[in-house]
Amino acid sequence: MNVINMILYEIEHTYSQDNWYSPLKLVINDLTVEQAVWKPKNKTINSIWETTVLLLYYKERLLLRLQGKNAEYTSNNHDTFAFEGDSQEDWDALVRRMH
């Protein structure tokens, strides 16, 4: 198996194949904006929205690198979790972009 096929296999099995854990596609597909931004009180953990933004950040950069293009990275890891928007439409747009 070459590197490209291995990457495609891993993406398929983590993103859309229901196996011993729920795939990302299934998890984020029907979430409401309230569910996507929810965090437990007094906890400093990332929301599903923030985690999805982080995953998309690195997925897009990997795609650029596989295409032989320059993939610029932020110097601040905090920025990789940052998102804009607060509506159901914004969340749905992010999910479509992830797909």
JSON list of C-alpha atoms in Angstrom, two decimals:
[
{"chain": "A", "resi": 1, "resn": "MET", "atom": "CA", "xyz": [0.00, 0.00, 0.00]},
{"chain": "A", "resi": 2, "resn": "ASN", "atom": "CA", "xyz": [1.48, 3.34, -1.01]},
{"chain": "A", "resi": 3, "resn": "VAL", "atom": "CA", "xyz": [1.31, 6.44, 1.17]},
{"chain": "A", "resi": 4, "resn": "ILE", "atom": "CA", "xyz": [-1.63, 8.03, -0.67]},
{"chain": "A", "resi": 5, "resn": "ASN", "atom": "CA", "xyz": [-3.71, 4.86, -0.40]},
{"chain": "A", "resi": 6, "resn": "MET", "atom": "CA", "xyz": [-2.84, 4.55, 3.28]},
{"chain": "A", "resi": 7, "resn": "ILE", "atom": "CA", "xyz": [-3.96, 8.14, 3.94]},
{"chain": "A", "resi": 8, "resn": "LEU", "atom": "CA", "xyz": [-7.20, 7.60, 2.01]},
{"chain": "A", "resi": 9, "resn": "TYR", "atom": "CA", "xyz": [-7.82, 4.39, 3.95]},
{"chain": "A", "resi": 10, "resn": "GLU", "atom": "CA", "xyz": [-7.30, 6.15, 7.29]},
{"chain": "A", "resi": 11, "resn": "ILE", "atom": "CA", "xyz": [-9.53, 9.08, 6.33]},
{"chain": "A", "resi": 12, "resn": "GLU", "atom": "CA", "xyz": [-12.29, 6.70, 5.24]},
{"chain": "A", "resi": 13, "resn": "HIS", "atom": "CA", "xyz": [-12.07, 4.67, 8.44]},
{"chain": "A", "resi": 14, "resn": "THR", "atom": "CA", "xyz": [-11.95, 7.62, 10.82]},
{"chain": "A", "resi": 15, "resn": "TYR", "atom": "CA", "xyz": [-14.36, 9.89, 9.02]},
{"chain": "A", "resi": 16, "resn": "SER", "atom": "CA", "xyz": [-17.18, 7.75, 7.69]},
{"chain": "A", "resi": 17, "resn": "GLN", "atom": "CA", "xyz": [-16.80, 4.06, 8.65]},
{"chain": "A", "resi": 18, "resn": "ASP", "atom": "CA", "xyz": [-18.77, 3.03, 11.73]},
{"chain": "A", "resi": 19, "resn": "ASN", "atom": "CA", "xyz": [-16.40, 0.72, 13.56]},
{"chain": "A", "resi": 20, "resn": "TRP", "atom": "CA", "xyz": [-15.45, 0.41, 17.23]},
{"chain": "A", "resi": 21, "resn": "TYR", "atom": "CA", "xyz": [-15.99, 4.17, 17.63]},
{"chain": "A", "resi": 22, "resn": "SER", "atom": "CA", "xyz": [-18.45, 6.47, 15.93]},
{"chain": "A", "resi": 23, "resn": "PRO", "atom": "CA", "xyz": [-17.02, 8.17, 12.85]},
{"chain": "A", "resi": 24, "resn": "LEU", "atom": "CA", "xyz": [-16.75, 11.94, 12.77]},
{"chain": "A", "resi": 25, "resn": "LYS", "atom": "CA", "xyz": [-19.23, 12.28, 9.91]},
{"chain": "A", "resi": 26, "resn": "LEU", "atom": "CA", "xyz": [-21.93, 10.50, 11.89]},
{"chain": "A", "resi": 27, "resn": "VAL", "atom": "CA", "xyz": [-21.20, 12.45, 15.06]},
{"chain": "A", "resi": 28, "resn": "ILE", "atom": "CA", "xyz": [-21.30, 15.98, 13.63]},
{"chain": "A", "resi": 29, "resn": "ASN", "atom": "CA", "xyz": [-23.91, 15.55, 10.91]},
{"chain": "A", "resi": 30, "resn": "ASP", "atom": "CA", "xyz": [-27.11, 16.28, 12.84]},
{"chain": "A", "resi": 31, "resn": "LEU", "atom": "CA", "xyz": [-25.85, 18.39, 15.74]},
{"chain": "A", "resi": 32, "resn": "THR", "atom": "CA", "xyz": [-27.56, 21.61, 16.64]},
{"chain": "A", "resi": 33, "resn": "VAL", "atom": "CA", "xyz": [-25.49, 24.72, 17.16]},
{"chain": "A", "resi": 34, "resn": "GLU", "atom": "CA", "xyz": [-26.26, 24.48, 20.87]},
{"chain": "A", "resi": 35, "resn": "GLN", "atom": "CA", "xyz": [-24.80, 20.98, 21.01]},
{"chain": "A", "resi": 36, "resn": "ALA", "atom": "CA", "xyz": [-21.77, 21.99, 18.94]},
{"chain": "A", "resi": 37, "resn": "VAL", "atom": "CA", "xyz": [-20.78, 24.87, 21.24]},
{"chain": "A", "resi": 38, "resn": "TRP", "atom": "CA", "xyz": [-21.68, 23.23, 24.54]},
{"chain": "A", "resi": 39, "resn": "LYS", "atom": "CA", "xyz": [-19.02, 22.96, 27.25]},
{"chain": "A", "resi": 40, "resn": "PRO", "atom": "CA", "xyz": [-19.39, 21.78, 30.83]},
{"chain": "A", "resi": 41, "resn": "LYS", "atom": "CA", "xyz": [-19.45, 24.61, 33.35]},
{"chain": "A", "resi": 42, "resn": "ASN", "atom": "CA", "xyz": [-16.11, 25.45, 34.95]},
{"chain": "A", "resi": 43, "resn": "LYS", "atom": "CA", "xyz": [-14.22, 23.18, 32.56]},
{"chain": "A", "resi": 44, "resn": "THR", "atom": "CA", "xyz": [-11.53, 24.30, 30.17]},
{"chain": "A", "resi": 45, "resn": "ILE", "atom": "CA", "xyz": [-12.14, 21.81, 27.40]},
{"chain": "A", "resi": 46, "resn": "ASN", "atom": "CA", "xyz": [-12.89, 22.37, 23.76]},
{"chain": "A", "resi": 47, "resn": "SER", "atom": "CA", "xyz": [-16.39, 22.24, 22.35]},
{"chain": "A", "resi": 48, "resn": "ILE", "atom": "CA", "xyz": [-17.30, 19.97, 19.44]},
{"chain": "A", "resi": 49, "resn": "TRP", "atom": "CA", "xyz": [-17.28, 23.07, 17.21]},
{"chain": "A", "resi": 50, "resn": "GLU", "atom": "CA", "xyz": [-13.76, 24.00, 18.30]},
{"chain": "A", "resi": 51, "resn": "THR", "atom": "CA", "xyz": [-12.52, 20.44, 17.83]},
{"chain": "A", "resi": 52, "resn": "THR", "atom": "CA", "xyz": [-14.11, 20.25, 14.38]},
{"chain": "A", "resi": 53, "resn": "VAL", "atom": "CA", "xyz": [-12.40, 23.52, 13.41]},
{"chain": "A", "resi": 54, "resn": "LEU", "atom": "CA", "xyz": [-9.07, 22.09, 14.58]},
{"chain": "A", "resi": 55, "resn": "LEU", "atom": "CA", "xyz": [-9.54, 18.89, 12.57]},
{"chain": "A", "resi": 56, "resn": "LEU", "atom": "CA", "xyz": [-10.55, 20.86, 9.48]},
{"chain": "A", "resi": 57, "resn": "TYR", "atom": "CA", "xyz": [-7.53, 23.15, 9.90]},
{"chain": "A", "resi": 58, "resn": "TYR", "atom": "CA", "xyz": [-5.13, 20.22, 9.65]},
{"chain": "A", "resi": 59, "resn": "LYS", "atom": "CA", "xyz": [-7.19, 18.34, 7.04]},
{"chain": "A", "resi": 60, "resn": "GLU", "atom": "CA", "xyz": [-7.06, 21.35, 4.69]},
{"chain": "A", "resi": 61, "resn": "ARG", "atom": "CA", "xyz": [-3.33, 21.75, 5.18]},
{"chain": "A", "resi": 62, "resn": "LEU", "atom": "CA", "xyz": [-2.72, 18.07, 4.53]},
{"chain": "A", "resi": 63, "resn": "LEU", "atom": "CA", "xyz": [-4.72, 18.34, 1.31]},
{"chain": "A", "resi": 64, "resn": "LEU", "atom": "CA", "xyz": [-2.61, 21.31, 0.19]},
{"chain": "A", "resi": 65, "resn": "ARG", "atom": "CA", "xyz": [0.60, 19.42, 0.92]},
{"chain": "A", "resi": 66, "resn": "LEU", "atom": "CA", "xyz": [-0.64, 16.36, -0.98]},
{"chain": "A", "resi": 67, "resn": "GLN", "atom": "CA", "xyz": [-1.35, 18.66, -3.94]},
{"chain": "A", "resi": 68, "resn": "GLY", "atom": "CA", "xyz": [2.23, 19.93, -3.77]},
{"chain": "A", "resi": 69, "resn": "LYS", "atom": "CA", "xyz": [1.13, 23.38, -2.59]},
{"chain": "A", "resi": 70, "resn": "ASN", "atom": "CA", "xyz": [2.47, 25.46, 0.27]},
{"chain": "A", "resi": 71, "resn": "ALA", "atom": "CA", "xyz": [0.50, 24.94, 3.47]},
{"chain": "A", "resi": 72, "resn": "GLU", "atom": "CA", "xyz": [0.97, 27.78, 5.91]},
{"chain": "A", "resi": 73, "resn": "TYR", "atom": "CA", "xyz": [0.51, 27.07, 9.60]},
{"chain": "A", "resi": 74, "resn": "THR", "atom": "CA", "xyz": [-0.35, 29.47, 12.37]},
{"chain": "A", "resi": 75, "resn": "SER", "atom": "CA", "xyz": [2.33, 30.04, 14.98]},
{"chain": "A", "resi": 76, "resn": "ASN", "atom": "CA", "xyz": [-0.29, 29.97, 17.73]},
{"chain": "A", "resi": 77, "resn": "ASN", "atom": "CA", "xyz": [-2.03, 26.64, 18.37]},
{"chain": "A", "resi": 78, "resn": "HIS", "atom": "CA", "xyz": [-4.90, 28.49, 20.07]},
{"chain": "A", "resi": 79, "resn": "ASP", "atom": "CA", "xyz": [-5.82, 29.93, 16.66]},
{"chain": "A", "resi": 80, "resn": "THR", "atom": "CA", "xyz": [-6.40, 26.44, 15.25]},
{"chain": "A", "resi": 81, "resn": "PHE", "atom": "CA", "xyz": [-9.46, 26.10, 17.53]},
{"chain": "A", "resi": 82, "resn": "ALA", "atom": "CA", "xyz": [-10.88, 29.57, 16.83]},
{"chain": "A", "resi": 83, "resn": "PHE", "atom": "CA", "xyz": [-14.11, 29.83, 14.90]},
{"chain": "A", "resi": 84, "resn": "GLU", "atom": "CA", "xyz": [-16.39, 32.51, 13.60]},
{"chain": "A", "resi": 85, "resn": "GLY", "atom": "CA", "xyz": [-20.15, 32.42, 13.70]},
{"chain": "A", "resi": 86, "resn": "ASP", "atom": "CA", "xyz": [-22.76, 31.41, 16.19]},
{"chain": "A", "resi": 87, "resn": "SER", "atom": "CA", "xyz": [-25.78, 30.31, 14.18]},
{"chain": "A", "resi": 88, "resn": "GLN", "atom": "CA", "xyz": [-27.09, 26.98, 12.97]},
{"chain": "A", "resi": 89, "resn": "GLU", "atom": "CA", "xyz": [-26.28, 28.10, 9.44]},
{"chain": "A", "resi": 90, "resn": "ASP", "atom": "CA", "xyz": [-22.64, 28.75, 10.43]},
{"chain": "A", "resi": 91, "resn": "TRP", "atom": "CA", "xyz": [-22.36, 25.31, 12.03]},
{"chain": "A", "resi": 92, "resn": "ASP", "atom": "CA", "xyz": [-24.00, 23.62, 9.03]},
{"chain": "A", "resi": 93, "resn": "ALA", "atom": "CA", "xyz": [-21.57, 25.43, 6.70]},
{"chain": "A", "resi": 94, "resn": "LEU", "atom": "CA", "xyz": [-18.64, 24.13, 8.75]},
{"chain": "A", "resi": 95, "resn": "VAL", "atom": "CA", "xyz": [-19.99, 20.58, 8.60]},
{"chain": "A", "resi": 96, "resn": "ARG", "atom": "CA", "xyz": [-20.38, 20.86, 4.80]},
{"chain": "A", "resi": 97, "resn": "ARG", "atom": "CA", "xyz": [-16.83, 22.17, 4.54]},
{"chain": "A", "resi": 98, "resn": "MET", "atom": "CA", "xyz": [-15.61, 19.21, 6.60]},
{"chain": "A", "resi": 99, "resn": "HIS", "atom": "CA", "xyz": [-17.42, 16.83, 4.24]}
]
